[in-house]
Amino acid sequence: MLAMPGFTRDDQGRPRIGLNPESLYAYGHLIRLTEQLILDQFSRGLVSGTTHTCLGQEIAAISVVRAMDHSEDAVLSNHRNHGHFLTYSGDFLGLAAEIMGREAGVCRGRGGSQHLAWKHFHSNGVQAGMTGISAGLALARKKSGSGGLVAAMIGDGTLGQGLLYESMNLASVWQVPLLVVVENNGIAQT
């Protein structure tokens, strides 16, 4: 993990981000700088494949993910996952290494920008791809009694995908601990 001045972890291993506006802004700015660096490296051809940033969504990511209990709650994210991941893990260097295909990456350089997995954080680049998995994971947690919330982070473009509605319907019928967070970023191509 990257050691930065003023950057510590709480007893659950979460990045210690104050809930006051100044702390949220500072961490959001750090995420934005990271995203801008990734875009710069992508434009120079140093990043293979594709990359999708969360520019403009930094505070939404921090607000939801920061409030979760990282020892048991799960975050299942989408292709614009960097802000969610950074708020969950605080591993800026691990993310950068992953996106550049390096062994030091959080998935040993194999997941790239869109497919990250670390502890209770998982992401996938397919629109609505994690919503069915989110509902299933929430059901498994309910049946096992292990507890914890499952948050499915989606963009507004995912509202055009049938799997989302099927997943929410089943989650409602099963009465599982699933939170679906829609980030209305205005980027949808649907």
Tab-separated table of C-alpha atoms in Angstrom:
chain	number	residue	atom	x	y	z
A	1	MET	CA	0.000	0.000	0.000
A	2	LEU	CA	1.053	3.549	-0.652
A	3	ALA	CA	2.049	5.408	2.499
A	4	MET	CA	0.999	9.034	2.221
A	5	PRO	CA	1.249	11.828	4.774
A	6	GLY	CA	-1.988	12.078	6.731
A	7	PHE	CA	-3.295	8.819	5.264
A	8	THR	CA	-4.113	6.147	7.835
A	9	ARG	CA	-6.459	3.185	8.158
A	10	ASP	CA	-9.187	2.520	10.694
A	11	ASP	CA	-9.584	-0.726	12.660
A	12	GLN	CA	-11.402	-2.314	9.692
A	13	GLY	CA	-8.581	-1.504	7.271
A	14	ARG	CA	-10.543	1.209	5.481
A	15	PRO	CA	-8.815	4.370	4.347
A	16	ARG	CA	-9.431	6.875	7.126
A	17	ILE	CA	-11.471	9.559	5.396
A	18	GLY	CA	-13.150	12.148	7.558
A	19	LEU	CA	-16.814	12.790	6.903
A	20	ASN	CA	-16.405	16.554	6.923
A	21	PRO	CA	-16.550	18.349	3.555
A	22	GLU	CA	-12.820	19.154	3.569
A	23	SER	CA	-11.785	15.509	3.992
A	24	LEU	CA	-14.250	14.277	1.380
A	25	TYR	CA	-13.046	16.910	-1.067
A	26	ALA	CA	-9.369	16.123	-0.421
A	27	TYR	CA	-9.841	12.383	-0.988
A	28	GLY	CA	-12.041	13.066	-4.027
A	29	HIS	CA	-9.317	15.295	-5.420
A	30	LEU	CA	-6.762	12.537	-4.876
A	31	ILE	CA	-8.986	10.109	-6.813
A	32	ARG	CA	-9.393	12.675	-9.595
A	33	LEU	CA	-5.628	13.180	-9.870
A	34	THR	CA	-5.202	9.404	-10.073
A	35	GLU	CA	-7.803	9.176	-12.843
A	36	GLN	CA	-6.142	12.003	-14.771
A	37	LEU	CA	-2.805	10.211	-14.461
A	38	ILE	CA	-4.387	7.005	-15.782
A	39	LEU	CA	-5.853	8.881	-18.763
A	40	ASP	CA	-2.463	10.463	-19.439
A	41	GLN	CA	-0.751	7.062	-19.361
A	42	PHE	CA	-3.500	5.615	-21.581
A	43	SER	CA	-3.033	8.385	-24.167
A	44	ARG	CA	0.707	7.612	-24.229
A	45	GLY	CA	0.016	3.951	-24.994
A	46	LEU	CA	1.258	2.720	-21.618
A	47	VAL	CA	-2.082	1.124	-20.726
A	48	SER	CA	-3.277	-1.814	-22.788
A	49	GLY	CA	-6.932	-2.451	-23.448
A	50	THR	CA	-9.502	0.116	-22.409
A	51	THR	CA	-9.997	2.295	-19.383
A	52	HIS	CA	-13.069	4.066	-18.073
A	53	THR	CA	-12.661	6.686	-15.388
A	54	CYS	CA	-15.009	7.929	-12.698
A	55	LEU	CA	-14.269	11.614	-13.319
A	56	GLY	CA	-17.141	13.609	-11.870
A	57	GLN	CA	-18.305	10.701	-9.700
A	58	GLU	CA	-15.601	10.826	-7.035
A	59	ILE	CA	-17.749	12.098	-4.170
A	60	ALA	CA	-20.565	9.634	-4.916
A	61	ALA	CA	-18.066	6.776	-4.665
A	62	ILE	CA	-16.618	8.070	-1.418
A	63	SER	CA	-20.011	8.784	0.158
A	64	VAL	CA	-21.362	5.263	-0.334
A	65	VAL	CA	-18.252	3.108	0.010
A	66	ARG	CA	-16.890	5.035	3.009
A	67	ALA	CA	-20.082	4.386	4.965
A	68	MET	CA	-19.821	0.604	4.557
A	69	ASP	CA	-18.339	-1.905	6.995
A	70	HIS	CA	-15.392	-3.264	5.020
A	71	SER	CA	-14.991	-6.260	7.302
A	72	GLU	CA	-18.268	-7.760	6.065
A	73	ASP	CA	-20.009	-5.558	3.473
A	74	ALA	CA	-19.296	-6.201	-0.200
A	75	VAL	CA	-18.972	-3.745	-3.076
A	76	LEU	CA	-19.691	-5.067	-6.567
A	77	SER	CA	-18.810	-2.416	-9.085
A	78	ASN	CA	-18.848	-1.691	-12.786
A	79	HIS	CA	-16.400	-0.570	-15.467
A	80	ARG	CA	-16.085	2.905	-13.872
A	81	ASN	CA	-14.796	1.319	-10.696
A	82	HIS	CA	-11.588	3.166	-9.824
A	83	GLY	CA	-13.144	5.568	-7.290
A	84	HIS	CA	-15.039	2.739	-5.606
A	85	PHE	CA	-11.900	0.615	-5.440
A	86	LEU	CA	-9.671	3.408	-4.160
A	87	THR	CA	-12.161	4.321	-1.441
A	88	TYR	CA	-12.516	0.662	-0.464
A	89	SER	CA	-8.831	-0.273	-0.515
A	90	GLY	CA	-6.752	2.897	-0.523
A	91	ASP	CA	-4.302	1.024	-2.775
A	92	PHE	CA	-3.389	3.652	-5.357
A	93	LEU	CA	-0.167	1.934	-6.439
A	94	GLY	CA	-1.869	-1.465	-6.688
A	95	LEU	CA	-4.526	0.019	-8.972
A	96	ALA	CA	-1.966	1.783	-11.169
A	97	ALA	CA	0.139	-1.380	-11.446
A	98	GLU	CA	-2.952	-3.431	-12.297
A	99	ILE	CA	-4.035	-1.070	-15.058
A	100	MET	CA	-0.529	-1.162	-16.527
A	101	GLY	CA	-0.487	-4.979	-16.451
A	102	ARG	CA	2.219	-5.256	-13.801
A	103	GLU	CA	2.702	-8.161	-11.390
A	104	ALA	CA	2.419	-5.710	-8.459
A	105	GLY	CA	-1.215	-5.030	-9.414
A	106	VAL	CA	-4.089	-6.029	-7.170
A	107	CYS	CA	-4.877	-8.932	-9.529
A	108	ARG	CA	-1.241	-9.451	-10.550
A	109	GLY	CA	-1.794	-7.399	-13.716
A	110	ARG	CA	-4.398	-9.746	-15.173
A	111	GLY	CA	-7.632	-7.893	-14.434
A	112	GLY	CA	-6.815	-4.553	-15.998
A	113	SER	CA	-8.954	-1.491	-15.478
A	114	GLN	CA	-12.357	-3.144	-15.356
A	115	HIS	CA	-11.899	-6.468	-13.552
A	116	LEU	CA	-10.680	-5.869	-10.016
A	117	ALA	CA	-10.976	-8.221	-7.056
A	118	TRP	CA	-9.712	-7.531	-3.545
A	119	LYS	CA	-11.240	-8.799	-0.305
A	120	HIS	CA	-14.987	-7.989	-0.569
A	121	PHE	CA	-14.573	-5.763	-3.660
A	122	HIS	CA	-15.275	-7.101	-7.159
A	123	SER	CA	-15.871	-5.374	-10.473
A	124	ASN	CA	-16.742	-6.338	-14.017
A	125	GLY	CA	-16.894	-4.389	-17.257
A	126	VAL	CA	-20.211	-5.806	-18.514
A	127	GLN	CA	-23.214	-3.500	-18.118
A	128	ALA	CA	-25.353	-4.967	-15.304
A	129	GLY	CA	-22.905	-7.884	-15.168
A	130	MET	CA	-22.534	-7.698	-11.409
A	131	THR	CA	-26.208	-7.125	-10.538
A	132	GLY	CA	-27.176	-10.792	-10.778
A	133	ILE	CA	-24.073	-11.754	-8.832
A	134	SER	CA	-24.917	-9.072	-6.252
A	135	ALA	CA	-28.402	-10.488	-5.705
A	136	GLY	CA	-26.991	-14.008	-5.452
A	137	LEU	CA	-24.285	-12.947	-3.007
A	138	ALA	CA	-26.862	-11.137	-0.872
A	139	LEU	CA	-29.003	-14.301	-0.854
A	140	ALA	CA	-26.009	-16.437	0.133
A	141	ARG	CA	-25.238	-14.071	2.997
A	142	LYS	CA	-28.840	-14.154	4.180
A	143	LYS	CA	-29.017	-17.960	4.076
A	144	SER	CA	-25.657	-18.453	5.789
A	145	GLY	CA	-26.388	-15.816	8.416
A	146	SER	CA	-22.986	-14.237	7.789
A	147	GLY	CA	-24.489	-10.761	7.628
A	148	GLY	CA	-23.272	-7.787	5.731
A	149	LEU	CA	-24.688	-5.593	3.032
A	150	VAL	CA	-24.016	-6.015	-0.694
A	151	ALA	CA	-23.797	-2.774	-2.691
A	152	ALA	CA	-24.169	-2.976	-6.467
A	153	MET	CA	-22.687	0.163	-8.020
A	154	ILE	CA	-24.131	0.908	-11.469
A	155	GLY	CA	-24.269	3.793	-13.905
A	156	ASP	CA	-27.449	5.198	-15.426
A	157	GLY	CA	-26.701	3.346	-18.693
A	158	THR	CA	-27.330	0.084	-16.872
A	159	LEU	CA	-30.992	1.054	-16.496
A	160	GLY	CA	-31.454	-0.275	-20.047
A	161	GLN	CA	-30.378	-3.809	-19.116
A	162	GLY	CA	-32.941	-6.501	-18.315
A	163	LEU	CA	-30.634	-8.318	-15.906
A	164	LEU	CA	-30.808	-5.325	-13.555
A	165	TYR	CA	-34.592	-5.540	-13.211
A	166	GLU	CA	-34.565	-9.320	-12.895
A	167	SER	CA	-31.949	-9.042	-10.142
A	168	MET	CA	-33.832	-6.331	-8.260
A	169	ASN	CA	-37.065	-8.318	-8.534
A	170	LEU	CA	-35.445	-11.446	-7.089
A	171	ALA	CA	-33.711	-9.419	-4.374
A	172	SER	CA	-37.091	-7.987	-3.403
A	173	VAL	CA	-38.794	-11.396	-3.376
A	174	TRP	CA	-35.919	-12.905	-1.368
A	175	GLN	CA	-35.749	-9.835	0.923
A	176	VAL	CA	-31.967	-9.758	0.850
A	177	PRO	CA	-29.517	-7.041	2.019
A	178	LEU	CA	-28.862	-5.519	-1.417
A	179	LEU	CA	-28.304	-1.820	-2.057
A	180	VAL	CA	-28.345	-0.757	-5.726
A	181	VAL	CA	-26.581	2.590	-6.195
A	182	VAL	CA	-27.246	4.371	-9.502
A	183	GLU	CA	-24.649	6.984	-10.449
A	184	ASN	CA	-26.368	9.307	-12.899
A	185	ASN	CA	-23.230	10.400	-14.705
A	186	GLY	CA	-24.842	11.389	-18.011
A	187	ILE	CA	-22.391	9.241	-19.978
A	188	ALA	CA	-24.804	6.462	-21.007
A	189	GLN	CA	-24.761	5.521	-24.680
A	190	THR	CA	-28.115	3.768	-24.530
